[in-house]
Amino acid sequence: MKKILTKSFYFILLASLSVIGQERNCDVNDRMQLLFDADPSFEIYHNDLMDQLNSPSTTTLTTNQVVTIPVVFHVLYKNSQQNISDAQILSQLAVLNADYRKLNADFNSVVPAQFQPFGADIEINFCLATQTPDAQPTNGITRKSVPSSFTFEDDYYTASGQPSWNNQKYLNIWVGRFTNNGLLGFAYLPSASGQPFDGLCIGDQFMGTNGTAQAPYNKGRTATHEIGHYFGLNHPWGNNSSCSNSDNINDTPNTTGPYYGCPTFPSAANLCSSAVSTSPNGAMFMNYMDYVNDACMALFTNDQKTVMRNALSGPRAALLTSNACANLGIEGQAALDAISIYPTVVSEYFKIASPHIEVDKVEIFASTGQLVHSQEITDSTTQISIAHLQVGVYYLRLYNNNEFLKSDRLIKK
């Protein structure tokens, strides 16, 4: 999630709509911390899940399997200028489809030759939804006039804004004008999947490449960055500006903090001392998850792809078979193979992702074969708590309408 702040010399201009001279910043960790403070068990679950997403690939997706994600844009406008055009929305969709398939025209010019081998095709496409949650035709865009007193960053997903369409099946993108002039946009990490606020919230001045989009954030990369968070990516410096806390991704060199503007390659100014020997080319500041200007970021890496594909096999799995753009459903053994639990190494609770078939009951057995827990499941947001169980290995049996579907295993730590 990104926030822009004027330099101290220009602080008195903060209320201006101009973004010239401002720096990109991000409050993803602050927003997640609010959720942790409200529910300490959620923080434990989040950490367990991030450990799994950052582990070697656990995805059920195959190589060269392109995933199509249905998107709905909710435009919340206070005046006619903010009621952005379809063309501006489509320009943003085009940027996402280029960036997530490594088809962006600026890849070779922005990414130095030394880092180009790390660039990855994430194999994700984005499409405008063609069906509403109740199967009515749509163009994938909703529009609503809101009063000048509306606080977009707080109320975007509420009844006074636009409640999300089923955010297990759609990527909801809310577009509006922030009351806080320091914000560009924000999205939550996959542990927030299913929450009513889950999705991307973005300022209209930082969306797409035309219309109200303003330089230097008029290349559509705010959405590219934030949706990276949505699929589980952190910044290269991790949760704080400390070399002891990186993003846990091997092919993004650890840095002490973000880069801004358009740095000159190579730069080791913010490179952690521990990364100097493993990254002789300096920092990968042109990565989409850093803070440089839109025109100066141009790649995701192979290990970042692993995290995002893992998310699509766990907390974001329901997106795989949404029929909002097309019917992507499968049957038989492939549907059973796609069922997964996340995380698989658990402290407090886990959830079940089953994109192709309903799972309505889980039984948990100790290694001795004794049934130690049974629970009904209503949807993919259902928490299955094992906080009361002893540390060890447990085996699961999953059911649909009393019919056995699949066995699985987890570790209680």
XYZ file of C-alpha atoms in Angstrom:
413
model
C 0.000 0.000 0.000
C 1.386 3.353 -0.975
C 1.321 6.782 0.571
C 2.860 9.927 -0.869
C 4.358 12.668 1.279
C 5.767 16.011 0.265
C 9.331 16.794 1.185
C 9.597 19.081 4.170
C 10.432 22.049 1.952
C 7.065 21.655 0.260
C 5.046 20.636 3.307
C 2.802 23.681 3.120
C 1.635 22.432 -0.294
C 0.324 19.117 1.058
C -3.299 20.069 0.497
C -2.620 20.697 -3.179
C -3.734 18.147 -5.718
C -0.361 18.367 -7.439
C 1.884 15.359 -6.945
C 4.991 16.973 -8.383
C 7.891 16.642 -5.937
C 6.093 14.146 -3.707
C 7.435 10.750 -2.719
C 5.739 7.385 -2.740
C 5.281 5.753 0.629
C 3.213 2.862 1.980
C 1.196 2.001 5.090
C 0.521 -1.689 4.450
C 2.109 -2.605 7.770
C 0.148 0.034 9.693
C -3.145 -1.176 8.273
C -2.310 -4.801 8.973
C -1.224 -3.831 12.491
C -4.685 -2.435 13.173
C -6.100 -5.870 12.378
C -3.505 -7.551 14.594
C -4.298 -5.215 17.494
C -7.998 -6.004 17.173
C -7.419 -9.780 17.125
C -4.057 -11.202 18.289
C -5.008 -14.655 17.011
C -5.326 -13.170 13.527
C -1.700 -12.013 13.697
C -0.605 -15.553 14.506
C -2.653 -16.887 11.591
C -1.224 -14.192 9.301
C 2.366 -15.070 10.213
C 1.735 -18.781 9.700
C 0.173 -18.062 6.311
C 2.980 -15.758 5.150
C 5.517 -18.435 6.098
C 3.699 -20.840 3.800
C 3.334 -18.352 0.937
C 7.063 -17.600 1.095
C 8.062 -21.261 1.159
C 9.052 -23.216 -1.971
C 6.139 -23.544 -4.318
C 3.081 -25.275 -2.889
C 0.824 -24.198 -5.728
C -1.584 -26.602 -7.393
C -1.252 -24.566 -10.590
C 0.909 -25.958 -13.364
C 3.554 -24.087 -15.311
C 2.108 -22.256 -18.305
C -1.350 -22.251 -16.678
C -2.577 -18.690 -17.092
C -5.129 -17.611 -14.492
C -7.869 -15.101 -15.367
C -9.034 -12.868 -12.504
C -12.441 -11.125 -12.797
C -12.312 -7.466 -11.802
C -15.064 -5.014 -10.871
C -14.307 -1.283 -10.620
C -16.417 0.761 -8.191
C -16.163 4.476 -9.008
C -17.146 6.698 -6.077
C -17.117 10.308 -7.229
C -17.750 13.682 -5.600
C -17.877 15.658 -8.854
C -17.957 15.027 -12.576
C -14.165 15.134 -12.920
C -13.771 12.288 -10.449
C -16.348 10.215 -12.355
C -13.527 8.883 -14.479
C -14.091 7.564 -17.984
C -14.303 3.968 -19.107
C -11.179 4.711 -21.152
C -9.174 5.496 -18.006
C -10.381 2.275 -16.390
C -9.494 0.247 -19.480
C -6.038 1.830 -19.569
C -5.444 0.537 -16.029
C -6.604 -2.942 -16.976
C -4.208 -2.909 -19.931
C -1.292 -1.986 -17.645
C -2.098 -4.827 -15.259
C -2.307 -7.345 -18.078
C 1.030 -6.201 -19.462
C 2.846 -6.039 -16.108
C 1.608 -9.409 -14.820
C 2.509 -11.172 -18.083
C 5.927 -9.477 -18.510
C 4.626 -7.849 -21.684
C 5.259 -4.282 -20.521
C 6.986 -2.369 -23.326
C 9.429 -0.728 -20.891
C 10.878 -3.965 -19.482
C 14.058 -3.905 -21.568
C 14.631 -0.165 -21.229
C 13.969 0.109 -17.471
C 15.344 -3.212 -16.171
C 19.143 -3.419 -16.434
C 20.527 -6.385 -18.366
C 21.977 -7.782 -15.126
C 18.484 -8.125 -13.615
C 16.506 -9.080 -16.717
C 17.000 -12.861 -16.173
C 15.102 -12.506 -12.890
C 12.004 -11.075 -14.603
C 8.946 -13.334 -14.460
C 5.701 -13.783 -16.340
C 3.298 -14.143 -13.392
C 0.748 -15.809 -15.709
C -2.167 -13.760 -14.409
C -4.640 -11.969 -16.668
C -7.327 -9.563 -15.508
C -10.739 -9.216 -17.153
C -13.715 -6.943 -16.576
C -16.524 -8.915 -14.969
C -19.373 -9.780 -17.328
C -21.710 -11.144 -14.641
C -22.799 -9.721 -11.303
C -22.888 -12.006 -8.248
C -26.558 -12.741 -9.024
C -25.707 -13.656 -12.643
C -26.947 -10.443 -14.241
C -24.979 -8.942 -17.163
C -22.543 -6.137 -16.316
C -19.740 -4.146 -17.908
C -17.648 -4.613 -14.752
C -17.996 -0.979 -13.630
C -20.279 0.530 -10.995
C -20.648 4.273 -10.398
C -22.024 6.162 -7.419
C -22.132 9.839 -6.484
C -21.017 10.450 -2.896
C -21.177 13.691 -0.860
C -18.162 15.966 -0.470
C -17.967 14.900 3.191
C -17.465 11.233 2.207
C -14.204 9.786 3.576
C -13.155 7.499 0.758
C -10.296 5.708 2.556
C -12.516 4.748 5.504
C -15.949 4.182 3.962
C -15.304 2.891 0.436
C -16.657 -0.602 1.195
C -19.588 0.430 3.431
C -23.220 1.046 2.513
C -22.447 4.750 2.099
C -19.839 3.743 -0.474
C -20.114 0.511 -2.465
C -20.117 -2.835 -0.640
C -17.887 -5.358 -2.349
C -19.158 -7.879 -4.786
C -18.331 -11.365 -3.486
C -14.655 -10.749 -2.850
C -13.895 -14.447 -2.904
C -14.901 -14.451 -6.579
C -14.003 -10.919 -7.715
C -11.069 -8.573 -7.314
C -12.886 -5.421 -6.189
C -11.179 -2.145 -7.101
C -12.616 1.017 -5.529
C -11.682 4.296 -7.252
C -12.202 7.689 -5.612
C -10.591 10.788 -4.160
C -8.851 10.367 -0.819
C -9.496 12.842 1.978
C -5.922 12.149 3.068
C -3.930 13.782 0.260
C -0.954 11.590 1.206
C -2.489 8.361 -0.075
C -2.151 6.799 -3.524
C -3.845 3.498 -2.766
C -3.801 0.434 -0.557
C -4.626 -3.262 -0.543
C -4.522 -5.889 2.177
C -2.431 -9.053 2.273
C -4.065 -12.467 1.592
C -4.722 -13.195 5.265
C -7.531 -10.601 5.013
C -9.260 -12.607 2.284
C -13.030 -12.524 2.713
C -13.094 -9.364 4.827
C -15.541 -6.737 3.510
C -12.716 -4.252 2.863
C -10.562 -6.747 0.932
C -9.494 -5.518 -2.514
C -7.779 -2.430 -3.921
C -8.679 1.139 -2.907
C -7.008 3.683 -5.201
C -7.061 7.416 -5.859
C -8.376 8.361 -9.293
C -5.278 10.548 -9.885
C -3.078 7.436 -9.673
C -5.227 5.037 -11.720
C -4.488 4.206 -15.339
C -2.590 6.287 -17.869
C -5.023 8.984 -19.005
C -7.907 11.109 -17.736
C -7.257 12.369 -14.204
C -4.007 10.379 -13.768
C -1.130 12.659 -12.711
C 2.620 12.314 -13.208
C 4.818 10.817 -11.902
C 2.191 8.195 -10.956
C 0.345 8.059 -14.282
C 1.671 4.766 -15.668
C -0.754 2.537 -13.775
C 1.906 1.104 -11.463
C 0.139 2.022 -8.205
C -2.389 -0.727 -8.968
C 0.393 -3.101 -10.064
C 2.177 -2.548 -6.735
C -0.909 -2.826 -4.551
C -2.227 -5.946 -6.245
C 1.201 -7.426 -5.541
C 0.330 -6.986 -1.848
C -3.095 -8.521 -2.533
C -1.304 -11.643 -3.798
C 1.095 -11.822 -0.837
C 4.135 -9.721 -1.715
C 5.847 -7.419 0.744
C 8.360 -4.663 0.078
C 11.999 -5.665 -0.486
C 12.845 -4.362 3.002
C 10.064 -6.379 4.644
C 7.979 -5.142 7.546
C 10.374 -2.385 8.561
C 13.503 -0.607 7.436
C 15.805 -3.173 8.992
C 18.085 -5.694 7.321
C 16.941 -8.268 9.867
C 13.444 -8.239 8.387
C 13.349 -8.667 4.621
C 10.584 -9.828 2.302
C 11.833 -13.460 2.598
C 12.232 -13.582 -1.185
C 15.650 -14.781 -2.317
C 15.940 -12.994 -5.647
C 15.074 -9.478 -4.392
C 18.194 -8.112 -2.661
C 17.558 -6.984 0.902
C 17.522 -3.236 1.436
C 17.349 -1.004 4.479
C 14.420 0.894 3.025
C 12.778 2.171 -0.153
C 14.143 3.966 -3.189
C 12.335 7.036 -4.544
C 12.167 8.919 -7.811
C 14.281 7.427 -10.609
C 17.634 6.256 -9.198
C 20.690 5.650 -11.356
C 21.759 2.024 -11.767
C 23.671 0.552 -10.057
C 22.951 1.775 -6.562
C 23.933 0.163 -3.297
C 22.905 3.175 -1.203
C 20.170 1.227 0.609
C 21.576 -2.247 0.118
C 22.010 -4.303 3.277
C 25.623 -5.220 3.996
C 24.614 -8.883 4.045
C 23.385 -8.545 0.444
C 26.487 -6.892 -1.011
C 28.252 -10.168 -1.801
C 25.146 -11.837 -3.241
C 24.005 -8.816 -5.230
C 27.037 -7.239 -6.903
C 24.673 -5.231 -9.114
C 23.224 -3.334 -6.187
C 19.562 -2.986 -5.262
C 16.684 -4.032 -7.519
C 14.974 -0.666 -7.101
C 13.112 -1.089 -10.402
C 11.005 -3.877 -8.855
C 7.256 -3.161 -8.770
C 7.276 -3.533 -4.972
C 9.704 -0.638 -4.367
C 8.691 3.047 -4.194
C 10.240 4.526 -7.348
C 8.195 6.529 -9.859
C 5.835 4.628 -12.147
C 8.134 5.032 -15.163
C 11.068 3.549 -13.238
C 9.582 0.215 -12.080
C 9.185 -2.671 -14.505
C 9.489 -6.213 -13.104
C 8.365 -8.936 -10.775
C 10.821 -11.772 -10.090
C 10.593 -15.553 -10.277
C 10.465 -15.935 -6.495
C 7.791 -13.253 -6.242
C 5.836 -15.310 -8.763
C 6.092 -18.308 -6.430
C 4.469 -16.328 -3.609
C 1.621 -15.101 -5.820
C 0.960 -18.558 -7.272
C 0.974 -20.012 -3.750
C -1.646 -17.416 -2.771
C -3.787 -18.540 -5.700
C -3.654 -22.085 -4.344
C -4.702 -20.975 -0.862
C -6.407 -17.806 0.349
C -7.104 -16.523 -3.186
C -8.099 -19.892 -4.664
C -11.798 -19.057 -5.093
C -10.812 -16.588 -7.820
C -9.757 -19.504 -10.005
C -13.265 -20.685 -10.795
C -15.246 -17.492 -10.666
C -17.598 -17.426 -13.639
C -17.682 -13.630 -13.567
C -15.714 -13.538 -16.833
C -15.993 -17.119 -18.026
C -16.774 -20.531 -16.605
C -13.425 -21.899 -15.533
C -14.749 -24.829 -13.492
C -13.289 -28.338 -13.605
C -14.522 -31.658 -12.331
C -13.316 -35.042 -11.157
C -9.863 -35.742 -9.750
C -8.561 -32.328 -10.780
C -11.217 -30.711 -8.573
C -10.146 -32.858 -5.606
C -6.459 -32.175 -6.223
C -7.161 -28.439 -6.082
C -8.445 -28.619 -2.484
C -5.839 -27.254 -0.102
C -5.491 -26.146 3.493
C -3.589 -23.025 4.463
C -1.352 -22.649 6.244
C -0.137 -26.240 6.692
C 2.049 -25.436 9.727
C -0.373 -23.921 12.233
C -0.339 -22.232 15.629
C -3.968 -21.156 16.096
C -6.240 -21.898 13.135
C -6.301 -22.706 9.434
C -8.726 -22.387 6.526
C -9.649 -24.540 3.552
C -9.527 -23.506 -0.103
C -11.626 -25.564 -2.487
C -12.203 -23.616 -5.699
C -14.031 -26.350 -7.588
C -16.148 -28.280 -5.078
C -17.813 -27.417 -1.772
C -16.228 -28.699 1.424
C -18.742 -28.565 4.285
C -17.081 -30.633 7.018
C -13.605 -31.439 8.302
C -12.492 -34.115 10.757
C -9.098 -33.946 12.440
C -7.355 -37.096 13.677
C -4.279 -37.510 15.863
C -1.436 -39.674 14.613
C -2.851 -42.455 16.827
C -6.039 -42.427 14.742
C -8.209 -40.791 17.398
C -10.743 -38.200 16.236
C -9.835 -35.011 18.112
C -11.910 -32.357 16.356
C -14.829 -32.100 13.931
C -16.252 -28.918 12.456
C -18.834 -27.758 9.944
C -17.603 -25.365 7.232
C -19.803 -22.700 5.709
C -17.356 -21.084 3.265
C -13.676 -20.367 2.623
C -13.568 -17.815 5.439
C -14.416 -20.414 8.121
C -11.673 -20.662 10.737
C -10.804 -24.159 11.957
C -9.170 -23.664 15.341
C -6.607 -26.166 16.623
C -5.297 -23.974 19.439
C -6.534 -26.588 21.925
C -4.557 -29.432 20.338
C -1.102 -30.622 21.342
C 1.947 -29.949 19.187
C 2.318 -32.642 16.558
C 1.171 -34.055 13.216
C -2.541 -34.394 12.465
C -4.520 -35.876 9.596
C -7.646 -34.416 8.030
C -10.646 -35.878 6.293
C -12.728 -33.490 4.183
C -16.370 -34.047 3.231
C -19.144 -32.731 1.028
C -22.682 -33.680 2.089
C -21.270 -36.575 4.147
C -19.346 -37.859 1.126
C -15.604 -38.225 1.691
C -13.542 -36.042 -0.630
C -9.896 -36.031 0.376
C -7.344 -36.599 3.133
C -4.665 -34.097 4.059
C -2.081 -33.411 6.742
C -1.048 -30.485 8.928
C 1.431 -29.754 11.667
C 0.464 -28.045 14.931
C 3.441 -26.056 16.184
